[in-house]
């Protein structure tokens, strides 16, 4: 394996700060090509490895450094080894069955055009030009997509057609989802580092922390997930959708309960690997009501006398007399001296302070509450500007079937890859 310092120098050449569309004027150094690995007599050269590392950096948004280059190098080499095994297996099956499985250039071009348009909003030629500016050959990217595309089609064709999701499985899953509907629900994106794949749990934790540090510096979560996550959600940028407690390992559930929307979790070790969770949104159980509130208020200190409280109430009644609605409450309140108005955001009714909860539950929408609410900071009237049930839409039986199908096919694909690695002769140098 190439020394870290030399790899860093090779990778940094032509790879400046990684922002898509940014060019680099660095010149590619002369690399003495050597053998990095041999997979069943199929050679992975040092050039192949450095090219893949550059591609990984460019498409994930990572900033290469002395600290994270070993992780990038290991991930690039693992990907190359797995792709070699996949292509070798596909060629064997093609020869044995006298059929075509590996994607043709035409199929590959169509797939790449779709990926690049969806992810980068450019044309393939613009994308390839950007690769060239960063000294990455277009064939490096095409080889990666061809292997991924061909392997997925093979898995679906050979194993997916045999999968049968029974009605009992669907009903049992829907029952569990119904029972979980009253629990908090989380919209998450995930990155899963497989400890067995990277060399142990401690290495997985260290690698996860490095990825977190990079994402905090601006690397996009979806791009990092696509390149580093061992989860089936990697293809969709780590998007796991809405989940309830019990759908992920208990260690993840414990962290989710303390995260706020927009937060990134620390590394979460589990029995077999490490998760990184990004909480995109959170909602209470299906039976809870959420309200969007505005308020008109007069600041009255807690120690103020009854006369001050009564005066604040009269000011608020002047606002009420103007018949404000959610669209003009702030403007009309501004015409009454001493009254402030503003948005309180969305909240669960049961989580509001007693006076606010009662007003939210009993006041018609677009109308100020009937009675002033006294708090430590002032006197308030609230207005409900929206209501909704916090639970999400129920999945249909077909959607549940598709989810179960995907989960089972992912398990099969992992088993097939494990068997290929076990029977292969892999030499890393």
Coordinates of C-alpha atoms in Angstrom, one line a residue:
X1 CA 0.0 0.0 0.0
X2 CA 1.2 3.5 -0.8
X3 CA 2.5 5.5 2.1
X4 CA 0.1 8.1 3.4
X5 CA 2.3 11.1 2.6
X6 CA 2.8 10.1 -1.0
X7 CA -0.9 9.3 -1.4
X8 CA -1.8 12.7 0.0
X9 CA 0.5 14.4 -2.4
X10 CA -0.9 12.5 -5.4
X11 CA -4.5 13.2 -4.3
X12 CA -4.0 16.9 -3.5
X13 CA -2.6 17.4 -7.0
X14 CA -5.5 18.7 -9.0
X15 CA -7.8 18.5 -6.0
X16 CA -8.3 21.9 -4.4
X17 CA -11.1 22.8 -2.1
X18 CA -13.9 20.5 -3.3
X19 CA -16.8 22.5 -4.4
X20 CA -18.7 21.2 -7.4
X21 CA -17.8 23.3 -10.5
X22 CA -14.6 24.7 -9.0
X23 CA -11.6 24.3 -11.3
X24 CA -7.9 23.6 -10.4
X25 CA -4.8 24.7 -12.1
X26 CA -2.5 22.2 -10.4
X27 CA -0.5 19.8 -12.5
X28 CA -0.8 16.0 -12.1
X29 CA 2.6 14.7 -10.8
X30 CA 4.3 11.8 -12.5
X31 CA 3.2 8.7 -10.6
X32 CA 5.3 5.5 -10.7
X33 CA 2.6 3.0 -11.2
X34 CA 2.6 0.0 -9.0
X35 CA 0.3 -2.8 -7.9
X36 CA -2.0 -1.9 -5.0
X37 CA -4.0 -5.1 -4.9
X38 CA -4.7 -8.3 -6.8
X39 CA -8.2 -9.7 -6.9
X40 CA -8.3 -13.2 -8.4
X41 CA -5.4 -12.3 -10.7
X42 CA -7.1 -9.0 -11.6
X43 CA -4.7 -6.1 -10.9
X44 CA -5.7 -2.8 -9.1
X45 CA -2.9 -0.4 -9.8
X46 CA -1.8 2.6 -7.7
X47 CA -3.1 4.8 -10.6
X48 CA -6.5 3.1 -10.3
X49 CA -6.5 3.7 -6.5
X50 CA -5.5 7.4 -6.7
X51 CA -8.0 8.0 -9.4
X52 CA -10.8 6.5 -7.3
X53 CA -9.7 8.5 -4.3
X54 CA -9.9 11.7 -6.2
X55 CA -13.3 10.8 -7.6
X56 CA -14.5 10.0 -4.0
X57 CA -13.2 13.3 -2.7
X58 CA -14.7 15.3 -5.6
X59 CA -18.2 13.7 -5.4
X60 CA -18.4 13.5 -1.6
X61 CA -17.3 17.1 -0.9
X62 CA -14.6 15.9 1.6
X63 CA -11.4 18.0 2.1
X64 CA -8.3 15.7 1.9
X65 CA -6.0 16.0 4.9
X66 CA -3.2 14.0 6.6
X67 CA -5.9 12.8 9.0
X68 CA -8.6 11.5 6.7
X69 CA -6.5 10.3 3.7
X70 CA -6.1 6.8 5.2
X71 CA -9.9 6.4 5.5
X72 CA -10.4 7.7 2.0
X73 CA -7.7 5.4 0.7
X74 CA -9.2 2.4 2.5
X75 CA -12.7 3.1 1.2
X76 CA -11.5 3.6 -2.3
X77 CA -9.6 0.3 -2.2
X78 CA -12.6 -1.6 -0.7
X79 CA -14.8 -0.2 -3.4
X80 CA -12.4 -1.2 -6.2
X81 CA -12.0 -4.7 -4.7
X82 CA -15.8 -5.2 -4.5
X83 CA -16.4 -3.9 -8.0
X84 CA -13.7 -6.3 -9.4
X85 CA -15.4 -9.2 -7.6
X86 CA -18.8 -8.1 -8.9
X87 CA -17.7 -7.7 -12.5
X88 CA -15.8 -11.1 -12.4
X89 CA -19.0 -12.8 -11.1
X90 CA -21.1 -11.1 -13.8
X91 CA -18.7 -12.2 -16.5
X92 CA -18.8 -15.8 -15.2
X93 CA -22.6 -15.8 -15.2
X94 CA -22.7 -14.3 -18.7
X95 CA -20.4 -17.0 -20.0
X96 CA -22.2 -19.8 -18.2
X97 CA -25.7 -18.7 -19.3
X98 CA -24.7 -17.2 -22.6
X99 CA -26.5 -14.0 -21.8
X100 CA -25.7 -10.3 -21.4
X101 CA -25.8 -8.8 -17.9
X102 CA -23.1 -6.1 -17.8
X103 CA -24.5 -2.7 -18.8
X104 CA -23.8 -1.7 -22.4
X105 CA -22.3 1.8 -23.2
X106 CA -25.7 3.0 -24.3
X107 CA -27.4 1.8 -21.1
X108 CA -24.5 3.3 -19.1
X109 CA -24.8 6.7 -20.9
X110 CA -28.5 6.9 -20.1
X111 CA -28.0 6.0 -16.5
X112 CA -25.2 8.5 -16.1
X113 CA -27.1 11.3 -17.7
X114 CA -30.0 10.7 -15.3
X115 CA -27.7 10.6 -12.2
X116 CA -25.7 13.7 -13.2
X117 CA -28.9 15.7 -14.0
X118 CA -30.5 14.8 -10.7
X119 CA -27.4 15.2 -8.5
X120 CA -25.4 18.0 -10.1
X121 CA -27.8 19.7 -12.5
X122 CA -25.3 19.7 -15.4
X123 CA -24.9 17.8 -18.6
X124 CA -22.6 14.7 -18.8
X125 CA -20.0 16.6 -20.9
X126 CA -20.0 19.4 -18.3
X127 CA -19.5 16.8 -15.6
X128 CA -16.7 15.1 -17.5
X129 CA -15.0 18.4 -18.1
X130 CA -15.1 19.1 -14.3
X131 CA -13.5 15.7 -13.7
X132 CA -10.8 16.5 -16.2
X133 CA -10.1 19.8 -14.5
X134 CA -9.5 17.8 -11.3
X135 CA -7.3 15.2 -13.2
X136 CA -9.8 12.5 -12.9
X137 CA -10.4 10.3 -16.0
X138 CA -14.0 9.9 -17.1
X139 CA -13.4 6.1 -17.3
X140 CA -12.9 6.1 -13.5
X141 CA -16.4 7.3 -13.0
X142 CA -17.9 5.2 -15.8
X143 CA -16.4 2.0 -14.3
X144 CA -17.9 2.8 -10.9
X145 CA -21.4 3.4 -12.3
X146 CA -21.2 0.4 -14.7
X147 CA -20.4 -2.0 -11.8
X148 CA -23.0 -0.5 -9.5
X149 CA -25.7 -0.5 -12.2
X150 CA -25.0 -4.0 -13.5
X151 CA -24.8 -5.5 -10.0
X152 CA -28.1 -4.0 -8.9
X153 CA -29.8 -5.3 -12.1
X154 CA -28.3 -8.7 -11.6
X155 CA -29.5 -8.9 -7.9
X156 CA -33.0 -7.9 -8.9
X157 CA -33.1 -10.3 -11.8
X158 CA -31.7 -13.3 -10.2
X159 CA -32.8 -13.0 -6.6
X160 CA -35.5 -10.4 -6.7
X161 CA -37.8 -12.5 -8.9
X162 CA -37.7 -15.3 -6.3
X163 CA -38.7 -13.2 -3.4
X164 CA -42.2 -13.6 -2.2
X165 CA -43.6 -11.3 0.5
X166 CA -46.5 -13.0 2.2
X167 CA -49.7 -11.4 3.3
X168 CA -49.0 -12.4 6.9
X169 CA -45.7 -10.4 6.7
X170 CA -47.4 -7.4 5.3
X171 CA -50.2 -7.5 7.9
X172 CA -47.8 -8.0 10.8
X173 CA -45.7 -5.1 9.6
X174 CA -48.7 -2.8 9.2
X175 CA -49.9 -3.8 12.7
X176 CA -46.5 -2.8 14.2
X177 CA -46.6 0.5 12.3
X178 CA -50.1 1.2 13.5
X179 CA -49.0 0.5 17.1
X180 CA -46.0 2.8 16.6
X181 CA -48.1 5.6 15.2
X182 CA -48.7 7.1 18.7
X183 CA -45.0 7.2 19.4
X184 CA -42.7 10.0 18.3
X185 CA -41.6 9.8 14.7
X186 CA -38.3 10.9 13.1
X187 CA -37.4 11.8 9.5
X188 CA -33.8 10.8 9.3
X189 CA -30.8 10.4 6.9
X190 CA -28.3 7.7 7.9
X191 CA -24.7 6.7 7.2
X192 CA -23.8 3.2 8.4
X193 CA -20.1 2.1 8.7
X194 CA -19.9 -1.7 8.7
X195 CA -17.3 -2.6 11.4
X196 CA -16.6 -6.0 9.7
X197 CA -15.9 -4.2 6.4
X198 CA -13.5 -1.6 7.8
X199 CA -11.5 -3.7 10.2
X200 CA -13.3 -3.4 13.6
X201 CA -15.6 -1.3 15.7
X202 CA -12.9 1.1 16.9
X203 CA -11.8 1.9 13.4
X204 CA -15.5 2.4 12.4
X205 CA -16.0 4.9 15.2
X206 CA -12.9 6.8 14.3
X207 CA -13.9 6.8 10.6
X208 CA -17.4 8.0 11.5
X209 CA -16.0 10.9 13.6
X210 CA -13.8 12.0 10.7
X211 CA -16.9 12.0 8.4
X212 CA -18.8 14.0 10.9
X213 CA -16.0 16.6 11.2
X214 CA -16.0 16.9 7.4
X215 CA -19.8 17.4 7.2
X216 CA -19.6 20.1 9.9
X217 CA -17.2 21.8 7.7
X218 CA -19.6 21.7 4.7
X219 CA -19.4 18.3 3.1
X220 CA -23.0 17.4 2.0
X221 CA -24.5 14.6 4.0
X222 CA -26.1 12.9 0.9
X223 CA -22.8 12.9 -1.0
X224 CA -20.9 11.5 1.9
X225 CA -23.6 8.8 2.4
X226 CA -23.4 7.7 -1.2
X227 CA -19.7 7.1 -1.0
X228 CA -19.2 5.8 2.5
X229 CA -22.4 4.3 3.8
X230 CA -22.8 0.5 3.8
X231 CA -26.6 0.8 4.2
X232 CA -29.0 0.2 1.4
X233 CA -30.1 3.9 1.7
X234 CA -26.7 5.0 0.4
X235 CA -28.0 5.0 -3.2
X236 CA -30.6 7.7 -2.1
X237 CA -28.1 9.8 -0.2
X238 CA -28.8 8.1 3.2
X239 CA -32.5 9.0 3.1
X240 CA -34.3 6.6 5.5
X241 CA -37.6 8.5 5.5
X242 CA -39.8 8.6 8.6
X243 CA -39.1 6.0 11.3
X244 CA -40.5 5.2 14.7
X245 CA -38.7 3.9 17.8
X246 CA -37.9 0.2 17.4
X247 CA -37.2 0.3 13.7
X248 CA -33.5 1.0 14.3
X249 CA -31.1 -0.4 16.9
X250 CA -31.8 0.7 20.5
X251 CA -28.6 2.7 20.6
X252 CA -29.9 4.8 17.7
X253 CA -33.3 5.3 19.3
X254 CA -31.6 6.6 22.5
X255 CA -29.7 9.3 20.6
X256 CA -32.7 10.2 18.4
X257 CA -34.8 11.1 21.4
X258 CA -32.3 13.9 22.3
X259 CA -31.7 15.3 18.8
X260 CA -33.4 18.4 17.4
X261 CA -34.3 18.8 13.7
X262 CA -31.2 19.9 11.8
X263 CA -28.7 18.2 14.2
X264 CA -26.1 15.7 13.3
X265 CA -25.5 12.9 15.8
X266 CA -22.2 11.8 17.2
X267 CA -20.9 8.3 16.1
X268 CA -23.4 5.7 17.4
X269 CA -21.8 2.3 18.0
X270 CA -24.0 -0.8 17.7
X271 CA -23.2 -4.5 17.7
X272 CA -22.0 -4.7 14.1
X273 CA -21.1 -1.1 13.1
X274 CA -21.5 2.6 13.6
X275 CA -24.3 4.9 12.6
X276 CA -24.3 8.6 11.9
X277 CA -27.8 10.1 12.0
X278 CA -29.0 13.5 10.6
X279 CA -32.4 14.4 12.0
X280 CA -34.3 16.3 9.3
X281 CA -37.6 16.5 11.1
X282 CA -39.5 15.2 14.1
X283 CA -43.2 14.8 15.0
X284 CA -45.2 13.6 17.9
X285 CA -47.4 10.6 17.9
X286 CA -50.3 10.2 15.5
X287 CA -52.9 11.3 18.1
X288 CA -51.3 14.6 18.8
X289 CA -52.5 18.0 17.5
X290 CA -50.1 20.7 16.2
X291 CA -51.0 24.3 16.0
X292 CA -49.3 27.3 14.4
X293 CA -49.6 30.3 16.7
X294 CA -49.2 34.1 16.7
X295 CA -49.6 36.4 19.6
X296 CA -50.2 40.0 20.6
X297 CA -48.6 40.9 23.9
X298 CA -47.7 43.7 26.3
X299 CA -44.6 43.4 28.4
X300 CA -45.6 43.5 32.1
X301 CA -43.0 42.5 34.7
X302 CA -44.0 39.8 37.2
X303 CA -43.8 42.3 40.1
X304 CA -46.2 44.8 38.4
X305 CA -49.4 45.7 40.2
X306 CA -53.0 44.9 39.1
X307 CA -53.4 48.4 37.5
X308 CA -50.6 47.7 35.1
X309 CA -52.0 44.3 34.2
X310 CA -55.4 45.9 33.6
X311 CA -53.9 48.6 31.4
X312 CA -52.2 45.9 29.3
X313 CA -55.5 44.1 28.9
X314 CA -57.2 47.3 27.6
X315 CA -54.4 47.8 25.0
X316 CA -54.9 44.2 23.8
X317 CA -58.7 44.8 23.5
X318 CA -57.9 47.8 21.3
X319 CA -56.1 45.3 19.0
X320 CA -59.1 43.0 19.1
X321 CA -61.4 45.8 18.0
X322 CA -59.4 46.1 14.8
X323 CA -60.5 42.5 13.8
X324 CA -57.0 41.3 12.9
X325 CA -56.3 38.0 11.1
X326 CA -53.2 35.9 10.8
X327 CA -52.2 37.8 7.7
X328 CA -52.3 41.3 9.3
X329 CA -52.0 40.8 13.1
X330 CA -48.5 42.3 13.3
X331 CA -49.5 45.4 11.2
X332 CA -52.6 46.2 13.2
X333 CA -51.0 45.5 16.6
X334 CA -48.3 48.0 15.6
X335 CA -50.9 50.8 15.6
X336 CA -51.6 50.3 19.3
X337 CA -48.9 51.8 21.6
X338 CA -47.1 49.2 23.7
X339 CA -48.4 46.1 21.9
X340 CA -46.0 43.7 20.3
X341 CA -47.1 40.9 17.9
X342 CA -45.2 38.0 16.3
X343 CA -45.1 34.4 15.2
X344 CA -44.8 31.7 17.9
X345 CA -44.2 28.9 15.4
X346 CA -45.7 25.4 15.4
X347 CA -46.1 23.5 18.7
X348 CA -48.0 20.4 20.0
X349 CA -51.0 21.6 22.0
X350 CA -50.4 19.2 24.9
X351 CA -46.8 20.7 25.3
X352 CA -48.0 24.3 25.6
X353 CA -48.2 26.2 28.9
X354 CA -51.6 25.8 30.5
X355 CA -53.1 29.1 29.5
X356 CA -51.8 28.9 25.9
X357 CA -52.9 25.3 25.6
X358 CA -56.5 26.1 26.7
X359 CA -56.6 29.1 24.3
X360 CA -55.2 27.0 21.4
X361 CA -57.8 24.3 22.0
X362 CA -60.8 26.5 22.4
X363 CA -60.2 29.5 20.1
X364 CA -61.5 29.5 16.5
X365 CA -58.8 29.8 13.8
X366 CA -57.8 33.4 12.7
X367 CA -59.3 34.9 15.9
X368 CA -57.6 36.2 19.0
X369 CA -58.2 34.2 22.2
X370 CA -61.1 35.5 24.4
X371 CA -59.2 35.9 27.7
X372 CA -55.7 37.5 28.3
X373 CA -53.0 35.1 29.5
X374 CA -50.8 36.4 32.3
X375 CA -47.2 35.1 32.3
X376 CA -44.0 36.1 34.2
X377 CA -43.1 38.4 31.2
X378 CA -46.4 40.0 30.2
X379 CA -50.0 39.7 29.1
X380 CA -50.8 37.8 25.9
X381 CA -53.6 37.0 23.4
X382 CA -52.9 34.2 21.0
X383 CA -54.3 33.4 17.5
X384 CA -54.4 30.0 15.9
X385 CA -53.1 30.2 12.3
X386 CA -53.1 26.5 11.4
X387 CA -53.8 23.1 12.8
X388 CA -52.8 19.6 11.7
X389 CA -52.5 16.1 13.0
X390 CA -48.8 15.3 13.8
X391 CA -49.0 11.8 12.4
X392 CA -47.9 11.1 8.8
X393 CA -49.9 9.3 6.2
X394 CA -50.3 5.6 6.5
X395 CA -48.4 3.4 4.1
X396 CA -50.5 1.2 1.8
X397 CA -50.0 -2.6 1.8
X398 CA -48.2 -2.2 -1.6
X399 CA -45.8 0.3 -0.1
X400 CA -45.1 -2.0 2.9
X401 CA -44.6 -4.9 0.5
X402 CA -42.0 -2.8 -1.5
X403 CA -40.2 -1.9 1.7
X404 CA -40.0 -5.5 2.9
X405 CA -38.9 -6.6 -0.6
X406 CA -36.0 -4.0 -0.5
X407 CA -34.9 -5.1 3.0
X408 CA -34.8 -8.8 2.0
X409 CA -33.0 -8.1 -1.3
X410 CA -30.4 -6.0 0.6
X411 CA -29.7 -8.9 3.0
X412 CA -29.3 -11.3 0.0
X413 CA -26.9 -8.9 -1.7
X414 CA -24.8 -8.7 1.5
X415 CA -24.6 -12.4 1.8
X416 CA -23.6 -12.8 -1.9
X417 CA -20.8 -10.3 -1.5
X418 CA -19.6 -12.0 1.7
X419 CA -19.4 -15.3 -0.1
X420 CA -17.6 -13.8 -3.1
X421 CA -15.0 -12.2 -0.7
X422 CA -14.6 -15.5 1.2
X423 CA -13.9 -17.6 -1.8
X424 CA -11.7 -15.0 -3.6
X425 CA -8.0 -14.7 -3.5
X426 CA -7.4 -11.0 -2.5
X427 CA -3.8 -9.7 -2.0
X428 CA -3.4 -6.1 -0.8
X429 CA 0.1 -4.7 -1.3

